[in-house]
Amino acid sequence: MRARHDACRRRSCMTSTTEERVRITAAARALGEQLGDPAWLARLRAEAAALADELEWPDSYQSRPWKYYDARSIDLARYPVEQDESIAVEADDAVTVTTHGFAEGATAERLAQRLGSAVAAGTDRFTALHYAFLREAVIVDVPANAEPAAPVRIRRSVSGAQLTTPHTVIVTGPNSRVTVVEEYTSDEAEILAVPVAEIFPGPGSEVRYYVVHRWGPATRSFGYQRMLGAERDAAFQNLQLVLSGRVVKGQLESSLIGRGTASELLGLAYGRGEEYVDFYTLQDHIGPDTRSDLLYKAALRDSARSVYYGLTRVGLEAKNADANQENRNLLLSKTARADSDPVLEILTSNVIRASHGATAGPVDEEQLFYLQTRGIPLPVAEGMLVWAFLEDVVARVPDAGLREELLGLLEAKVRGS
């Protein structure tokens, strides 16, 4: 990756040309006029387009979360902003789910207060492009004390070369509980996806948000997600299940502000071919008595690669914080590669726990030998150990039916390798 970056410097290639910047501004304005933006969205879109003009692509030499991926090679001209995307939503009557085209009204007013407040347009050039070319948002609104019997299902399918900007907002009232399953699929066209999810759990509520990545072989996805835990005793569980995609890179944050808020971040990737999976996570302990746990695993075949950079930050006011962070990688070929860098930043000594760990290596030879001594053939023995390694993450999903469904998707990917 460094070699490509240096070659780019030698050729004096630019991250964005003047012509490209003009196209961004004009295309964003035209899209807003086409969609009939309300005033608040027109302002947000114009600000985002201006930021997309001003900001450069993230630099792998200057930005630690981008150390292993050179975004400067992206050519926006290859990705038209005309979108061909379908959205299917299933939800219990207890939940209000709106696929929003941003028309005026009460829902739009509530959306105006939330949209862009957790994941800002100025985060980097990707998020600026997201808001500049935003077409719709799926809003999941859960009232106080509600607990839907079935998960909310959001299925997004993208077809044809394009820049796609899916946006999801989840808001829950006090003492509610909801499970949201969002699935991304795409065809074999070259697609640049920039999904954003903003989660706002109410006091004493619990949000379980599971994301399934089944992107096509030429799709590059750069996703952003932030849980804003401003209310007391709010809880959040997230799973990122990466089953396919040329590049799947995510920036995932949990801001633990209210007293007693909790976050559990789970990630699981099974890579083959030249698939590239890269996650940056931030467990940000801001308020007192907060808890966070993280377990990210990747199993890699062929020339697949995984990258993990995670920061657990415990602020001065985060007394009695309890934080754990683990990244485990299983290398199933000599050409697979994993890079892992878990980091702790602790600003107070009054903590319950702040731990981290990372591993990368092949299947344990002693375990393989033990299974073979019991008469199990080598390929079967290796498969058993790989499955046990992967299943450990999905086992944390509390809903048994949903757990079996996710394991079924994972098994289909493993069997196809």
PDB file of C-alpha atoms in Angstrom, residues 203-410:
ATOM      1  CA  PRO A 203     -32.833   6.580  29.054  1.00  0.00           C
ATOM      2  CA  GLY A 204     -32.985   2.988  30.229  1.00  0.00           C
ATOM      3  CA  SER A 205     -33.511   1.730  26.668  1.00  0.00           C
ATOM      4  CA  GLU A 206     -31.605  -0.912  24.709  1.00  0.00           C
ATOM      5  CA  VAL A 207     -30.779  -0.895  20.995  1.00  0.00           C
ATOM      6  CA  ARG A 208     -29.465  -3.974  19.214  1.00  0.00           C
ATOM      7  CA  TYR A 209     -28.268  -3.081  15.735  1.00  0.00           C
ATOM      8  CA  TYR A 210     -26.929  -5.841  13.484  1.00  0.00           C
ATOM      9  CA  VAL A 211     -25.441  -5.025  10.079  1.00  0.00           C
ATOM     10  CA  VAL A 212     -24.890  -7.714   7.422  1.00  0.00           C
ATOM     11  CA  HIS A 213     -22.490  -6.815   4.604  1.00  0.00           C
ATOM     12  CA  ARG A 214     -23.113  -8.876   1.461  1.00  0.00           C
ATOM     13  CA  TRP A 215     -21.651  -6.466  -1.048  1.00  0.00           C
ATOM     14  CA  GLY A 216     -20.742  -7.443  -4.603  1.00  0.00           C
ATOM     15  CA  PRO A 217     -17.161  -8.267  -5.622  1.00  0.00           C
ATOM     16  CA  ALA A 218     -16.432  -4.765  -6.984  1.00  0.00           C
ATOM     17  CA  THR A 219     -18.125  -2.733  -4.230  1.00  0.00           C
ATOM     18  CA  ARG A 220     -16.076  -0.520  -1.949  1.00  0.00           C
ATOM     19  CA  SER A 221     -17.919   0.456   1.220  1.00  0.00           C
ATOM     20  CA  PHE A 222     -16.769   3.149   3.636  1.00  0.00           C
ATOM     21  CA  GLY A 223     -19.235   3.223   6.508  1.00  0.00           C
ATOM     22  CA  TYR A 224     -19.710   5.471   9.513  1.00  0.00           C
ATOM     23  CA  GLN A 225     -21.675   4.701  12.658  1.00  0.00           C
ATOM     24  CA  ARG A 226     -22.018   6.475  15.987  1.00  0.00           C
ATOM     25  CA  MET A 227     -24.079   5.681  19.034  1.00  0.00           C
ATOM     26  CA  LEU A 228     -24.688   8.849  21.030  1.00  0.00           C
ATOM     27  CA  GLY A 229     -25.350   7.567  24.551  1.00  0.00           C
ATOM     28  CA  ALA A 230     -26.368  10.832  26.166  1.00  0.00           C
ATOM     29  CA  GLU A 231     -29.091   9.347  28.381  1.00  0.00           C
ATOM     30  CA  ARG A 232     -28.669   7.484  31.648  1.00  0.00           C
ATOM     31  CA  ASP A 233     -28.512   3.650  31.625  1.00  0.00           C
ATOM     32  CA  ALA A 234     -28.860   3.342  27.860  1.00  0.00           C
ATOM     33  CA  ALA A 235     -27.450   0.161  26.286  1.00  0.00           C
ATOM     34  CA  PHE A 236     -26.238  -0.584  22.764  1.00  0.00           C
ATOM     35  CA  GLN A 237     -25.169  -3.820  21.091  1.00  0.00           C
ATOM     36  CA  ASN A 238     -23.819  -3.771  17.550  1.00  0.00           C
ATOM     37  CA  LEU A 239     -22.681  -6.578  15.237  1.00  0.00           C
ATOM     38  CA  GLN A 240     -20.895  -6.030  11.941  1.00  0.00           C
ATOM     39  CA  LEU A 241     -21.050  -9.288   9.947  1.00  0.00           C
ATOM     40  CA  VAL A 242     -18.881  -8.984   6.835  1.00  0.00           C
ATOM     41  CA  LEU A 243     -19.521 -11.752   4.326  1.00  0.00           C
ATOM     42  CA  SER A 244     -18.410 -10.161   1.042  1.00  0.00           C
ATOM     43  CA  GLY A 245     -17.237  -6.976  -0.665  1.00  0.00           C
ATOM     44  CA  ARG A 246     -14.045  -5.816  -2.377  1.00  0.00           C
ATOM     45  CA  VAL A 247     -13.402  -3.321   0.422  1.00  0.00           C
ATOM     46  CA  VAL A 248     -15.430  -2.991   3.611  1.00  0.00           C
ATOM     47  CA  LYS A 249     -14.074  -0.258   5.851  1.00  0.00           C
ATOM     48  CA  GLY A 250     -15.931   1.137   8.846  1.00  0.00           C
ATOM     49  CA  GLN A 251     -15.540   3.856  11.467  1.00  0.00           C
ATOM     50  CA  LEU A 252     -17.662   2.919  14.485  1.00  0.00           C
ATOM     51  CA  GLU A 253     -18.016   5.001  17.637  1.00  0.00           C
ATOM     52  CA  SER A 254     -19.802   4.642  20.950  1.00  0.00           C
ATOM     53  CA  SER A 255     -20.012   7.872  22.950  1.00  0.00           C
ATOM     54  CA  LEU A 256     -20.811   6.857  26.531  1.00  0.00           C
ATOM     55  CA  ILE A 257     -21.968  10.100  28.108  1.00  0.00           C
ATOM     56  CA  GLY A 258     -24.889   9.383  30.442  1.00  0.00           C
ATOM     57  CA  ARG A 259     -24.232   7.680  33.756  1.00  0.00           C
ATOM     58  CA  GLY A 260     -24.391   3.911  33.422  1.00  0.00           C
ATOM     59  CA  THR A 261     -24.483   3.754  29.611  1.00  0.00           C
ATOM     60  CA  ALA A 262     -23.118   0.566  28.045  1.00  0.00           C
ATOM     61  CA  SER A 263     -21.848  -0.490  24.636  1.00  0.00           C
ATOM     62  CA  GLU A 264     -20.977  -3.879  23.154  1.00  0.00           C
ATOM     63  CA  LEU A 265     -19.322  -3.811  19.737  1.00  0.00           C
ATOM     64  CA  LEU A 266     -19.038  -7.106  17.856  1.00  0.00           C
ATOM     65  CA  GLY A 267     -17.420  -7.738  14.496  1.00  0.00           C
ATOM     66  CA  LEU A 268     -16.988 -10.843  12.396  1.00  0.00           C
ATOM     67  CA  ALA A 269     -15.448 -11.193   8.950  1.00  0.00           C
ATOM     68  CA  TYR A 270     -14.720 -14.198   6.764  1.00  0.00           C
ATOM     69  CA  GLY A 271     -12.489 -13.114   3.920  1.00  0.00           C
ATOM     70  CA  ARG A 272     -11.285 -14.884   0.819  1.00  0.00           C
ATOM     71  CA  GLY A 273      -9.741 -13.942  -2.512  1.00  0.00           C
ATOM     72  CA  GLU A 274      -8.462 -10.373  -2.218  1.00  0.00           C
ATOM     73  CA  GLU A 275     -11.226  -9.074   0.057  1.00  0.00           C
ATOM     74  CA  TYR A 276     -10.159  -6.298   2.408  1.00  0.00           C
ATOM     75  CA  VAL A 277     -11.862  -5.598   5.750  1.00  0.00           C
ATOM     76  CA  ASP A 278     -10.791  -2.623   7.852  1.00  0.00           C
ATOM     77  CA  PHE A 279     -12.408  -1.280  11.033  1.00  0.00           C
ATOM     78  CA  TYR A 280     -11.617   1.670  13.271  1.00  0.00           C
ATOM     79  CA  THR A 281     -13.518   1.702  16.568  1.00  0.00           C
ATOM     80  CA  LEU A 282     -13.777   4.246  19.365  1.00  0.00           C
ATOM     81  CA  GLN A 283     -15.163   3.335  22.782  1.00  0.00           C
ATOM     82  CA  ASP A 284     -15.359   6.794  24.315  1.00  0.00           C
ATOM     83  CA  HIS A 285     -16.045   6.755  28.054  1.00  0.00           C
ATOM     84  CA  ILE A 286     -17.136  10.273  28.991  1.00  0.00           C
ATOM     85  CA  GLY A 287     -19.600   9.914  31.884  1.00  0.00           C
ATOM     86  CA  PRO A 288     -19.322   7.917  35.141  1.00  0.00           C
ATOM     87  CA  ASP A 289     -20.126   4.211  35.640  1.00  0.00           C
ATOM     88  CA  THR A 290     -19.968   3.436  31.901  1.00  0.00           C
ATOM     89  CA  ARG A 291     -19.193   0.027  30.401  1.00  0.00           C
ATOM     90  CA  SER A 292     -17.914  -1.120  27.047  1.00  0.00           C
ATOM     91  CA  ASP A 293     -16.929  -4.440  25.560  1.00  0.00           C
ATOM     92  CA  LEU A 294     -15.574  -5.209  22.106  1.00  0.00           C
ATOM     93  CA  LEU A 295     -14.831  -8.458  20.276  1.00  0.00           C
ATOM     94  CA  TYR A 296     -13.780  -8.368  16.617  1.00  0.00           C
ATOM     95  CA  LYS A 297     -12.705 -11.518  14.781  1.00  0.00           C
ATOM     96  CA  ALA A 298     -11.598 -12.285  11.240  1.00  0.00           C
ATOM     97  CA  ALA A 299     -10.855 -15.595   9.501  1.00  0.00           C
ATOM     98  CA  LEU A 300      -8.935 -15.132   6.266  1.00  0.00           C
ATOM     99  CA  ARG A 301      -8.141 -17.350   3.292  1.00  0.00           C
ATOM    100  CA  ASP A 302      -6.229 -16.804   0.041  1.00  0.00           C
ATOM    101  CA  SER A 303      -4.887 -13.206  -0.064  1.00  0.00           C
ATOM    102  CA  ALA A 304      -7.624 -11.656   2.076  1.00  0.00           C
ATOM    103  CA  ARG A 305      -6.630  -9.004   4.580  1.00  0.00           C
ATOM    104  CA  SER A 306      -8.066  -7.569   7.767  1.00  0.00           C
ATOM    105  CA  VAL A 307      -7.098  -4.383   9.567  1.00  0.00           C
ATOM    106  CA  TYR A 308      -8.238  -3.351  13.016  1.00  0.00           C
ATOM    107  CA  TYR A 309      -7.395  -0.142  14.865  1.00  0.00           C
ATOM    108  CA  GLY A 310      -9.348   0.444  18.057  1.00  0.00           C
ATOM    109  CA  LEU A 311      -9.171   3.182  20.649  1.00  0.00           C
ATOM    110  CA  THR A 312     -10.651   2.897  24.107  1.00  0.00           C
ATOM    111  CA  ARG A 313     -10.642   6.320  25.712  1.00  0.00           C
ATOM    112  CA  VAL A 314     -11.476   6.914  29.377  1.00  0.00           C
ATOM    113  CA  GLY A 315     -11.996  10.608  30.143  1.00  0.00           C
ATOM    114  CA  LEU A 316     -11.365  12.547  33.331  1.00  0.00           C
ATOM    115  CA  GLU A 317     -15.014  12.339  34.412  1.00  0.00           C
ATOM    116  CA  ALA A 318     -15.447   8.662  33.511  1.00  0.00           C
ATOM    117  CA  LYS A 319     -15.060   7.270  37.021  1.00  0.00           C
ATOM    118  CA  ASN A 320     -15.654   3.530  37.495  1.00  0.00           C
ATOM    119  CA  ALA A 321     -15.336   2.857  33.769  1.00  0.00           C
ATOM    120  CA  ASP A 322     -15.206  -0.800  32.774  1.00  0.00           C
ATOM    121  CA  ALA A 323     -13.724  -1.344  29.309  1.00  0.00           C
ATOM    122  CA  ASN A 324     -12.517  -4.351  27.351  1.00  0.00           C
ATOM    123  CA  GLN A 325     -11.269  -4.649  23.779  1.00  0.00           C
ATOM    124  CA  GLU A 326     -10.264  -7.808  21.885  1.00  0.00           C
ATOM    125  CA  ASN A 327      -9.272  -8.444  18.281  1.00  0.00           C
ATOM    126  CA  ARG A 328      -8.551 -12.009  17.095  1.00  0.00           C
ATOM    127  CA  ASN A 329      -7.481 -13.074  13.612  1.00  0.00           C
ATOM    128  CA  LEU A 330      -7.219 -16.562  12.123  1.00  0.00           C
ATOM    129  CA  LEU A 331      -4.931 -16.913   9.103  1.00  0.00           C
ATOM    130  CA  LEU A 332      -5.906 -19.873   6.928  1.00  0.00           C
ATOM    131  CA  SER A 333      -3.290 -19.413   4.209  1.00  0.00           C
ATOM    132  CA  LYS A 334       0.286 -18.208   3.954  1.00  0.00           C
ATOM    133  CA  THR A 335      -0.764 -15.165   1.926  1.00  0.00           C
ATOM    134  CA  ALA A 336      -3.567 -13.952   4.223  1.00  0.00           C
ATOM    135  CA  ARG A 337      -2.657 -10.982   6.404  1.00  0.00           C
ATOM    136  CA  ALA A 338      -3.974  -9.274   9.518  1.00  0.00           C
ATOM    137  CA  ASP A 339      -2.878  -6.022  11.159  1.00  0.00           C
ATOM    138  CA  SER A 340      -4.145  -5.190  14.639  1.00  0.00           C
ATOM    139  CA  ASP A 341      -3.587  -2.180  16.868  1.00  0.00           C
ATOM    140  CA  PRO A 342      -5.774  -1.873  19.993  1.00  0.00           C
ATOM    141  CA  VAL A 343      -5.020   1.273  21.996  1.00  0.00           C
ATOM    142  CA  LEU A 344      -5.924   2.510  25.481  1.00  0.00           C
ATOM    143  CA  GLU A 345      -6.039   6.185  26.478  1.00  0.00           C
ATOM    144  CA  ILE A 346      -6.835   6.522  30.184  1.00  0.00           C
ATOM    145  CA  LEU A 347      -7.047   9.948  31.819  1.00  0.00           C
ATOM    146  CA  THR A 348      -8.256   8.876  35.259  1.00  0.00           C
ATOM    147  CA  SER A 349      -6.973   6.283  37.715  1.00  0.00           C
ATOM    148  CA  ASN A 350     -10.456   5.564  39.080  1.00  0.00           C
ATOM    149  CA  VAL A 351     -11.395   2.703  36.729  1.00  0.00           C
ATOM    150  CA  ILE A 352     -12.726  -0.798  37.276  1.00  0.00           C
ATOM    151  CA  ARG A 353     -11.044  -2.263  34.221  1.00  0.00           C
ATOM    152  CA  ALA A 354      -9.368  -1.129  31.021  1.00  0.00           C
ATOM    153  CA  SER A 355      -7.978  -4.045  29.046  1.00  0.00           C
ATOM    154  CA  HIS A 356      -7.145  -4.927  25.478  1.00  0.00           C
ATOM    155  CA  GLY A 357      -5.629  -7.763  23.469  1.00  0.00           C
ATOM    156  CA  ALA A 358      -4.899  -8.886  19.923  1.00  0.00           C
ATOM    157  CA  THR A 359      -3.798 -12.105  18.229  1.00  0.00           C
ATOM    158  CA  ALA A 360      -3.109 -13.259  14.679  1.00  0.00           C
ATOM    159  CA  GLY A 361      -2.027 -16.714  13.593  1.00  0.00           C
ATOM    160  CA  PRO A 362      -2.928 -20.058  12.033  1.00  0.00           C
ATOM    161  CA  VAL A 363      -5.126 -22.790  13.459  1.00  0.00           C
ATOM    162  CA  ASP A 364      -3.588 -24.213  16.633  1.00  0.00           C
ATOM    163  CA  GLU A 365      -1.472 -27.248  15.720  1.00  0.00           C
ATOM    164  CA  GLU A 366      -1.989 -28.954  19.080  1.00  0.00           C
ATOM    165  CA  GLN A 367      -5.757 -28.721  18.771  1.00  0.00           C
ATOM    166  CA  LEU A 368      -5.576 -30.084  15.232  1.00  0.00           C
ATOM    167  CA  PHE A 369      -3.403 -32.974  16.398  1.00  0.00           C
ATOM    168  CA  TYR A 370      -5.765 -33.770  19.265  1.00  0.00           C
ATOM    169  CA  LEU A 371      -8.781 -33.967  16.941  1.00  0.00           C
ATOM    170  CA  GLN A 372      -6.849 -36.134  14.484  1.00  0.00           C
ATOM    171  CA  THR A 373      -5.917 -38.560  17.250  1.00  0.00           C
ATOM    172  CA  ARG A 374      -9.657 -39.008  17.736  1.00  0.00           C
ATOM    173  CA  GLY A 375      -9.987 -40.181  14.155  1.00  0.00           C
ATOM    174  CA  ILE A 376     -11.156 -36.898  12.643  1.00  0.00           C
ATOM    175  CA  PRO A 377      -9.634 -36.190   9.175  1.00  0.00           C
ATOM    176  CA  LEU A 378      -7.476 -33.068   8.894  1.00  0.00           C
ATOM    177  CA  PRO A 379      -9.856 -30.989   6.692  1.00  0.00           C
ATOM    178  CA  VAL A 380     -12.786 -31.762   8.989  1.00  0.00           C
ATOM    179  CA  ALA A 381     -10.732 -31.004  12.094  1.00  0.00           C
ATOM    180  CA  GLU A 382      -9.614 -27.656  10.692  1.00  0.00           C
ATOM    181  CA  GLY A 383     -13.200 -26.815   9.729  1.00  0.00           C
ATOM    182  CA  MET A 384     -14.400 -27.566  13.256  1.00  0.00           C
ATOM    183  CA  LEU A 385     -11.818 -25.232  14.783  1.00  0.00           C
ATOM    184  CA  VAL A 386     -12.543 -22.456  12.281  1.00  0.00           C
ATOM    185  CA  TRP A 387     -16.272 -22.718  12.959  1.00  0.00           C
ATOM    186  CA  ALA A 388     -15.759 -22.633  16.739  1.00  0.00           C
ATOM    187  CA  PHE A 389     -13.613 -19.517  16.295  1.00  0.00           C
ATOM    188  CA  LEU A 390     -16.289 -17.746  14.249  1.00  0.00           C
ATOM    189  CA  GLU A 391     -19.355 -18.936  16.160  1.00  0.00           C
ATOM    190  CA  ASP A 392     -18.044 -17.398  19.365  1.00  0.00           C
ATOM    191  CA  VAL A 393     -18.995 -13.897  18.190  1.00  0.00           C
ATOM    192  CA  VAL A 394     -22.513 -14.681  16.949  1.00  0.00           C
ATOM    193  CA  ALA A 395     -23.161 -16.560  20.202  1.00  0.00           C
ATOM    194  CA  ARG A 396     -23.436 -13.170  21.903  1.00  0.00           C
ATOM    195  CA  VAL A 397     -26.650 -12.370  20.016  1.00  0.00           C
ATOM    196  CA  PRO A 398     -29.392 -12.947  22.644  1.00  0.00           C
ATOM    197  CA  ASP A 399     -32.234 -13.843  20.235  1.00  0.00           C
ATOM    198  CA  ALA A 400     -31.932 -17.568  19.448  1.00  0.00           C
ATOM    199  CA  GLY A 401     -33.830 -17.385  16.155  1.00  0.00           C
ATOM    200  CA  LEU A 402     -31.803 -14.442  14.901  1.00  0.00           C
ATOM    201  CA  ARG A 403     -28.627 -16.118  16.060  1.00  0.00           C
ATOM    202  CA  GLU A 404     -29.397 -19.192  13.965  1.00  0.00           C
ATOM    203  CA  GLU A 405     -30.224 -17.008  10.963  1.00  0.00           C
ATOM    204  CA  LEU A 406     -26.891 -15.187  11.147  1.00  0.00           C
ATOM    205  CA  LEU A 407     -25.007 -18.447  11.627  1.00  0.00           C
ATOM    206  CA  GLY A 408     -26.749 -19.789   8.514  1.00  0.00           C
ATOM    207  CA  LEU A 409     -25.491 -16.846   6.450  1.00  0.00           C
ATOM    208  CA  LEU A 410     -22.000 -17.344   7.835  1.00  0.00           C
TER     209      LEU A 410
END
